[in-house]
């Protein structure tokens, strides 16, 4: 964790009391464990992913009796996506609490969408082990509430590329374009997307596929353009 970022601060933000050792583990990326020894958060991530999916599924089913299976599945996929979870993580400043290795620190790992999303899931898993299913589910609801409370942002999270294209058209900026580069070995390749709008490089995104990188870049571009708007 960076200076000034304590587990107590994070617990207060999350509004749930997670056992200190579990919270520390949830914040530990494999790069830190590799360099310093000990365990990483991947098992907690596995657990949290399951809890997240169930909580979101039940919530959508209960609160939207008018939606058919296809629309429910679409909304669930959006809310549990890497893009949405990374957005949630950034909204609470989660990156400053991560325990990452030196290499990840130097390459901006604290703001990588995949790392942030995985950590959110690990925290949900830690909350389940610390406080049980009801409080873990309540945590999920609190985390996704800001997305649901902002219909325009929720729409952007569901389909960032389309939302960015529509926003660009409204501002007469032309269609967004994407420049993709990749790095790493074939079995562990990472893709980096830069989105260009109106001739300017607006934002970047990373992912394990070209599509994931473009989606991450599109949401970041949409966010920046809406902040400079109106």
Coordinates of N, CA and C in Angstrom, one line a residue, residues 48 50 68 78 85 90 101 133 150 184 208 211:
X48 N -14.9 -14.6 -4.9 CA -15.7 -13.3 -5.1 C -16.4 -13.2 -6.4
X50 N -17.8 -15.7 -8.0 CA -19.1 -16.4 -7.8 C -20.1 -15.7 -7.0
X68 N -36.9 -9.8 -20.0 CA -36.7 -11.2 -20.4 C -35.3 -11.7 -20.1
X78 N -22.8 -6.9 -18.1 CA -22.3 -5.5 -18.0 C -21.8 -5.2 -16.6
X85 N -16.2 -3.3 -13.2 CA -15.5 -3.4 -11.9 C -14.3 -2.5 -11.7
X90 N -11.9 2.4 -9.3 CA -11.4 3.8 -9.5 C -12.2 4.8 -8.7
X101 N 4.1 -5.7 -7.1 CA 5.5 -5.9 -7.3 C 6.1 -4.7 -7.9
X133 N -22.5 -14.4 3.9 CA -23.2 -14.1 2.6 C -24.0 -12.9 2.6
X150 N -27.1 6.0 -12.2 CA -26.8 7.0 -13.3 C -27.1 6.2 -14.6
X184 N 4.1 -8.8 -24.7 CA 4.2 -10.1 -24.0 C 4.2 -11.3 -24.9
X208 N -6.8 -8.3 -22.0 CA -6.2 -9.6 -22.5 C -6.7 -9.9 -23.9
X211 N -10.6 -6.6 -28.1 CA -11.9 -6.1 -27.8 C -11.9 -5.5 -26.4

